[in-house]
PDB file of C-alpha atoms and ligand atoms in Angstrom:
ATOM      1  CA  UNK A   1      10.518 -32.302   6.494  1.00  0.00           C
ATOM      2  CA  UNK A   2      12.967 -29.702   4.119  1.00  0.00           C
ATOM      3  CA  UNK A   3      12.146 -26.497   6.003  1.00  0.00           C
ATOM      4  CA  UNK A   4      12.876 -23.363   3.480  1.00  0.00           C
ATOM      5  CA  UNK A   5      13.515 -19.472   4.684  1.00  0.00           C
ATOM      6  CA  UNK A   6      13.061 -16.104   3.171  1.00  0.00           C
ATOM      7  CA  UNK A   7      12.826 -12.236   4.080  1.00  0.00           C
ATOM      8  CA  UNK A   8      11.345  -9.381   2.809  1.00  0.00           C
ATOM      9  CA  UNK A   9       8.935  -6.212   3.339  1.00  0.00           C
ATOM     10  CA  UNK A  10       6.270  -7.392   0.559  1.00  0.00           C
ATOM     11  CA  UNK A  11       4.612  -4.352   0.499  1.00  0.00           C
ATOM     12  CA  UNK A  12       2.175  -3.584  -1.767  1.00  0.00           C
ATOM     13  CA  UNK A  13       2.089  -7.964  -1.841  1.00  0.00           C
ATOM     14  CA  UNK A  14       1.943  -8.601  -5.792  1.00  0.00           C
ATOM     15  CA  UNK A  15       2.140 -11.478  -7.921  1.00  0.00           C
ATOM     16  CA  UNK A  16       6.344 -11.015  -8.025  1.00  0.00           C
ATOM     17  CA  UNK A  17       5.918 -11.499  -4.399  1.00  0.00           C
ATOM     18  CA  UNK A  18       3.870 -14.685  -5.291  1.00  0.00           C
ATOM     19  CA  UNK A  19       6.093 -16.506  -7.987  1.00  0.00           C
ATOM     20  CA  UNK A  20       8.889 -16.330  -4.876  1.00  0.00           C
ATOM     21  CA  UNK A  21       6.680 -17.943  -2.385  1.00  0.00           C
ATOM     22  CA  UNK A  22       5.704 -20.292  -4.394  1.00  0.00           C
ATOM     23  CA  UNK A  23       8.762 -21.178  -6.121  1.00  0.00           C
ATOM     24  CA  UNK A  24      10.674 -21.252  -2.689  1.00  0.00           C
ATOM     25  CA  UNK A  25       8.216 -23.168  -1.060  1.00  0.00           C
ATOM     26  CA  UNK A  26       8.550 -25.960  -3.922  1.00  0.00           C
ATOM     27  CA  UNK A  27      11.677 -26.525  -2.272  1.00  0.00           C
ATOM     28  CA  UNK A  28      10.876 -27.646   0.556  1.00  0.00           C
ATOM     29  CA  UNK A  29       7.894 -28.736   3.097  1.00  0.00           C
ATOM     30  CA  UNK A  30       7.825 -25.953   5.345  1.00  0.00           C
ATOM     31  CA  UNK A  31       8.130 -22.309   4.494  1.00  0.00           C
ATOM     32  CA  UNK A  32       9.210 -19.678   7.026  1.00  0.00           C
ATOM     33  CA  UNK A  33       8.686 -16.221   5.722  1.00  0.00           C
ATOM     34  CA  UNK A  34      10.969 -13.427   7.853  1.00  0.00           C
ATOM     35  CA  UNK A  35       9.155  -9.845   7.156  1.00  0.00           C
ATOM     36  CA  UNK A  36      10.433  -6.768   7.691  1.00  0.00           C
ATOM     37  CA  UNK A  37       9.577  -4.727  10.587  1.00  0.00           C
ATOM     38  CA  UNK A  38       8.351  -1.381  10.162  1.00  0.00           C
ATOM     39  CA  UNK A  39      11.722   0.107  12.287  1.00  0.00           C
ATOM     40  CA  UNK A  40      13.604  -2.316  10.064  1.00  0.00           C
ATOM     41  CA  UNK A  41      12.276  -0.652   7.024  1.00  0.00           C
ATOM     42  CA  UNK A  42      13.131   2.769   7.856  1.00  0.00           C
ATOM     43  CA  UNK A  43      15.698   2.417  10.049  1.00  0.00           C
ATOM     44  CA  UNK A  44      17.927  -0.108   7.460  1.00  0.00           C
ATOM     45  CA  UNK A  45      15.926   0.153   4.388  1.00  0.00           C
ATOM     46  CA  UNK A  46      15.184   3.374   4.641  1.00  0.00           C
ATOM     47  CA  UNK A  47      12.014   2.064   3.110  1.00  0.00           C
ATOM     48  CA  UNK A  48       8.470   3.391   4.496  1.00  0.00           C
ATOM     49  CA  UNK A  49       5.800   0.799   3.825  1.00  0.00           C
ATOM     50  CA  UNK A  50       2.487   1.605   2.408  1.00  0.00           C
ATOM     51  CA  UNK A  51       0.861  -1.558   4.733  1.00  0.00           C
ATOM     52  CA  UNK A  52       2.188  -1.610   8.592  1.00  0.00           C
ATOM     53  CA  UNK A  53       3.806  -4.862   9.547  1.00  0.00           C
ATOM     54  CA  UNK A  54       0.216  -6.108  11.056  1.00  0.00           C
ATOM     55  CA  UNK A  55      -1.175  -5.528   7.427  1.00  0.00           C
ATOM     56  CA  UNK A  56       1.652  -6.865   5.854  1.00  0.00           C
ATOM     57  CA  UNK A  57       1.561  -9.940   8.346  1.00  0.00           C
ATOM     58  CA  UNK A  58      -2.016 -10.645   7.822  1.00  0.00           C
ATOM     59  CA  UNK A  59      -1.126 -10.741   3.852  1.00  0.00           C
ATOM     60  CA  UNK A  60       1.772 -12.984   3.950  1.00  0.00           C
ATOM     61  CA  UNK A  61      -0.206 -15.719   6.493  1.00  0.00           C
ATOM     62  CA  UNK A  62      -2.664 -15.719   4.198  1.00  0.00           C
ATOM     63  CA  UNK A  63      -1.200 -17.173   1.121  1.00  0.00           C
ATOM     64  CA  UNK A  64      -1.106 -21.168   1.042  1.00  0.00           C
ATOM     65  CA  UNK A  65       2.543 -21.213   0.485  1.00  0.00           C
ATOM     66  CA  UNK A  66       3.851 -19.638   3.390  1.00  0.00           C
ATOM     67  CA  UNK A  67       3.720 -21.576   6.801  1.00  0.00           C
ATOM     68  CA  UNK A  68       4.593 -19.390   9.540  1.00  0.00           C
ATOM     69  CA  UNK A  69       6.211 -15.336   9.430  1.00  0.00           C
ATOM     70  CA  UNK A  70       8.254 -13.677  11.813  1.00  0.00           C
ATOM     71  CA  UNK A  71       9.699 -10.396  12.400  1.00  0.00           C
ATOM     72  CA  UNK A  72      12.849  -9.708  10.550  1.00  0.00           C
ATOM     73  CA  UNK A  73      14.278  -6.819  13.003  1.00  0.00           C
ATOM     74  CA  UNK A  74      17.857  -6.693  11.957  1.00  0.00           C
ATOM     75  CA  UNK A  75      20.213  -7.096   8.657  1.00  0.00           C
ATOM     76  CA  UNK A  76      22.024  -9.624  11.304  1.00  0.00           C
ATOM     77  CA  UNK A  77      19.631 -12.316  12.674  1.00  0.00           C
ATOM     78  CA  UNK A  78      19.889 -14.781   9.483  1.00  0.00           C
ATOM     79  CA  UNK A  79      22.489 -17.315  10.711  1.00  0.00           C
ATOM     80  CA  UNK A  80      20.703 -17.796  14.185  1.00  0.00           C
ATOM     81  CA  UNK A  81      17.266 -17.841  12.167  1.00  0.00           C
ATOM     82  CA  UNK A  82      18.460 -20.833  10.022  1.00  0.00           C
ATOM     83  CA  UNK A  83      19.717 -22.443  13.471  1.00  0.00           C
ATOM     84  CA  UNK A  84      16.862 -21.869  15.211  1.00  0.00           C
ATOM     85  CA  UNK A  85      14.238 -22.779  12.608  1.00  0.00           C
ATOM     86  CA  UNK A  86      16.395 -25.572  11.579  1.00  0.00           C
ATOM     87  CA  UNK A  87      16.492 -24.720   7.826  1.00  0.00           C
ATOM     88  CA  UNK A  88      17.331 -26.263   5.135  1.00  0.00           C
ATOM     89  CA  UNK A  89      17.191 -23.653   2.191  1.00  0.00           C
ATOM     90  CA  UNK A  90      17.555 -20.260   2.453  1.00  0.00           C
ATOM     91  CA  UNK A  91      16.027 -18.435  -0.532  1.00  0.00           C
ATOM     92  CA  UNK A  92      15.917 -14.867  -1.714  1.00  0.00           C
ATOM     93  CA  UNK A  93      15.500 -13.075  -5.411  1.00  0.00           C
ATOM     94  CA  UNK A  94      18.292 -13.143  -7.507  1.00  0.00           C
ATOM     95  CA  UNK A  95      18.710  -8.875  -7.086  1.00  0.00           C
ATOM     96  CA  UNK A  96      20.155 -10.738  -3.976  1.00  0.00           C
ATOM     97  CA  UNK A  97      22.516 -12.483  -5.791  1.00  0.00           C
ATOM     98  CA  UNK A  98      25.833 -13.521  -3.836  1.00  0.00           C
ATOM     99  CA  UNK A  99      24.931 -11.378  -0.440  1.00  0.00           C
ATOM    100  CA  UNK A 100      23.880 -14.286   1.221  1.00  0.00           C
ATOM    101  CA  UNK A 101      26.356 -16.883   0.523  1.00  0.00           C
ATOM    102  CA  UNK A 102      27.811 -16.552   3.872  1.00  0.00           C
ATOM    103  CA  UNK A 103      25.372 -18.275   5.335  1.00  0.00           C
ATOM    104  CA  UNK A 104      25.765 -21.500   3.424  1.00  0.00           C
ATOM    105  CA  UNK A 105      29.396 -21.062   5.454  1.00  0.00           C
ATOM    106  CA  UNK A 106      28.118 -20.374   8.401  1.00  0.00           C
ATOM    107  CA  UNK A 107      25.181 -23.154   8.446  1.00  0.00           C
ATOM    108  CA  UNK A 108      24.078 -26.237   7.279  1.00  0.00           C
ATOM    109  CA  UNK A 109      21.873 -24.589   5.014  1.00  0.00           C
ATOM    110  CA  UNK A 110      22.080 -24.030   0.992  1.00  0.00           C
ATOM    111  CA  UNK A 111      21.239 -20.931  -0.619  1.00  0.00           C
ATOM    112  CA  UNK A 112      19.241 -20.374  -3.777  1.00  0.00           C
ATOM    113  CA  UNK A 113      18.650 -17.041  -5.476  1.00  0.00           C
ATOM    114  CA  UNK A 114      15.637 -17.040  -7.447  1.00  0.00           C
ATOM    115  CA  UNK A 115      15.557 -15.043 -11.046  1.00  0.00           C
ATOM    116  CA  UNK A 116      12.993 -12.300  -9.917  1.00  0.00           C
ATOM    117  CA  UNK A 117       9.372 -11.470 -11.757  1.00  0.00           C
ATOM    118  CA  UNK A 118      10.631  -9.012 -14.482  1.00  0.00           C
ATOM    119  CA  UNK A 119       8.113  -5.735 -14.765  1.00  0.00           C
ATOM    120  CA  UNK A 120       6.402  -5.335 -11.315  1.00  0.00           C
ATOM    121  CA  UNK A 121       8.194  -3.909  -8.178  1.00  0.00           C
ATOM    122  CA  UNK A 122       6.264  -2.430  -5.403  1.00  0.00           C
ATOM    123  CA  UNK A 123       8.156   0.936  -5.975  1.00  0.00           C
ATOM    124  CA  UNK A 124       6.499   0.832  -9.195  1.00  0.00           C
ATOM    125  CA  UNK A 125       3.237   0.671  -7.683  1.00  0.00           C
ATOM    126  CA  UNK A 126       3.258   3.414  -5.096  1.00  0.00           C
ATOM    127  CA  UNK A 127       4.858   5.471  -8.550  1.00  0.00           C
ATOM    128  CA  UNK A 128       2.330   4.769 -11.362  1.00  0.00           C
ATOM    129  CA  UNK A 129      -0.665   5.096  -8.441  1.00  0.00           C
ATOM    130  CA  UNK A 130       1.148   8.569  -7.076  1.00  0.00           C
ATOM    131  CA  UNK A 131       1.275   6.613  -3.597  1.00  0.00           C
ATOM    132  CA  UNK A 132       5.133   7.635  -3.523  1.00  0.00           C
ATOM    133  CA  UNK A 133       5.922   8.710   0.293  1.00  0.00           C
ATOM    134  CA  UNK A 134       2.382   7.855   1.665  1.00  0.00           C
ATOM    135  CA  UNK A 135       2.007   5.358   4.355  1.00  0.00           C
ATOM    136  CA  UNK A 136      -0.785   3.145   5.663  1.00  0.00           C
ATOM    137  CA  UNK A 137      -0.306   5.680   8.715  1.00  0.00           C
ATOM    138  CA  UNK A 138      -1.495   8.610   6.367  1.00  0.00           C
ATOM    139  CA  UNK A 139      -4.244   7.894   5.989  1.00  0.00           C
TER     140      UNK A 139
HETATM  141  N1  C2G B 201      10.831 -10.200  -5.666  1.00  0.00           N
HETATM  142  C1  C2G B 201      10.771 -10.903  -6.874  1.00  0.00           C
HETATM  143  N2  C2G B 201      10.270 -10.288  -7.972  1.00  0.00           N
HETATM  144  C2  C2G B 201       9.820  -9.000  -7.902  1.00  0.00           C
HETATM  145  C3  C2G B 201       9.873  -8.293  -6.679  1.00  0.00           C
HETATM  146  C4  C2G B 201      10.395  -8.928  -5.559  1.00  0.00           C
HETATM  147  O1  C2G B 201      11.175 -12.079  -6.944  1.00  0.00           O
HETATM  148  N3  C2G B 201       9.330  -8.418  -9.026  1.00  0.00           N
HETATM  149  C5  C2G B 201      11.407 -10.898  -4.510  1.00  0.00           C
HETATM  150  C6  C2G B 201      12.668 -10.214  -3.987  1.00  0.00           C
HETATM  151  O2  C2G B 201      13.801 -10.620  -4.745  1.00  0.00           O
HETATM  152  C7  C2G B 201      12.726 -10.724  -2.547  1.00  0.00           C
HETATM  153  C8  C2G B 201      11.240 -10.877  -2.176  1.00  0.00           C
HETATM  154  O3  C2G B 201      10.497 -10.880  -3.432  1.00  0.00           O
HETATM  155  O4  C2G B 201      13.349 -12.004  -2.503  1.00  0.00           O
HETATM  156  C9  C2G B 201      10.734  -9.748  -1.307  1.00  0.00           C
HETATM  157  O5  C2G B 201      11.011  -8.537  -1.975  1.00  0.00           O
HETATM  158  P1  C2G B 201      11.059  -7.182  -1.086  1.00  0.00           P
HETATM  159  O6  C2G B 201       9.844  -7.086  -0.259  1.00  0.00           O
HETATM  160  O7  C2G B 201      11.442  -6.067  -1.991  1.00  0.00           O
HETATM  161  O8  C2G B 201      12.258  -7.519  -0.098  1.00  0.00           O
HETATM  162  P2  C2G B 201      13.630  -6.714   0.103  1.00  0.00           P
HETATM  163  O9  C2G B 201      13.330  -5.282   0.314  1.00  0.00           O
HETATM  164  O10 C2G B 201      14.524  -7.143  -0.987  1.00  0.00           O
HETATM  165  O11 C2G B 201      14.102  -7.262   1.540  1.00  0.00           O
HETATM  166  O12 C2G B 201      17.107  -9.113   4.666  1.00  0.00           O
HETATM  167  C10 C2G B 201      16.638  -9.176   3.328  1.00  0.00           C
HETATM  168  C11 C2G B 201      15.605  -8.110   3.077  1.00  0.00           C
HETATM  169  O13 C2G B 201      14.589  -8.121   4.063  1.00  0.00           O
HETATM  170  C12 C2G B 201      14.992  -8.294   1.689  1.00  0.00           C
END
């Protein structure tokens, strides 16, 4: 069984968010999906999600590509994720693009950057709807 990784807040989860699932999970059997905490996102990101991790959670587990998500709580946890979860393909979007090489250093796994969905972003989003600075809390 190829078991693939990836990480991200998919806020706001839109069909660029898709067309990575999908495409990551084509490489492999087994797709682990590592989603930003809500302390990650402010604390590291400096990101404030419209959806609360729960939200964001229930999203993610939803979609028939992804196979199991976990809490991404620190910019540091990747190499003993790929240990632990014994993958075998660590994937991110290509804006990505040579920050994770290390790990295919550090562990057994490769890396892949995927070219990212041109036109949508969830940034975007929260702009063109005015949503800019609100959170699920807000409301
Ligand atoms: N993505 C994409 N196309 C888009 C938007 C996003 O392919 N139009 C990809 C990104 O490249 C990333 C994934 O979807 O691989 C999730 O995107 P974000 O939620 O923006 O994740 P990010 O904030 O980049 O967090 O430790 C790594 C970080 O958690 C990544």
């Amino acid at each position: 069984m190829k078991r693939v990784i990836t990480y991200g807040t998919f806020d706001l989860l839109h069909y660029g968010h898709i067309n990575l699932l999908r495409r990551a999970k084509a490489l492999g059997d087994y797709l682990v999906v590592v989603l930003s905490s809500d302390e990650f996102n402010w604390d590291s990101k400096q990101k404030k999600s419209y959806f609360n991790y729960e939200k964001r959670r229930q999203l993610l587990e939803a979609i028939r590509y992804v196979d199991l998500v976990i809490p991404e709580n620190s910019w540091d946890q990747k190499v003993s994720d790929v240990n632990e979860y014994h993958i075998d393909t660590f994937v991110m979007g290509d804006d990505w693009a040579g920050k994770f090489d290390f790990i295919q250093e550090e562990t057994d796994a490769e890396v892949v950057y995927l070219a990212r969905t041109p036109e949508i972003s969830t940034s975007q989003i929260k702009a063109e709807l005015g949503l800019t600075g609100k959170t699920d809390d807000d409301k």
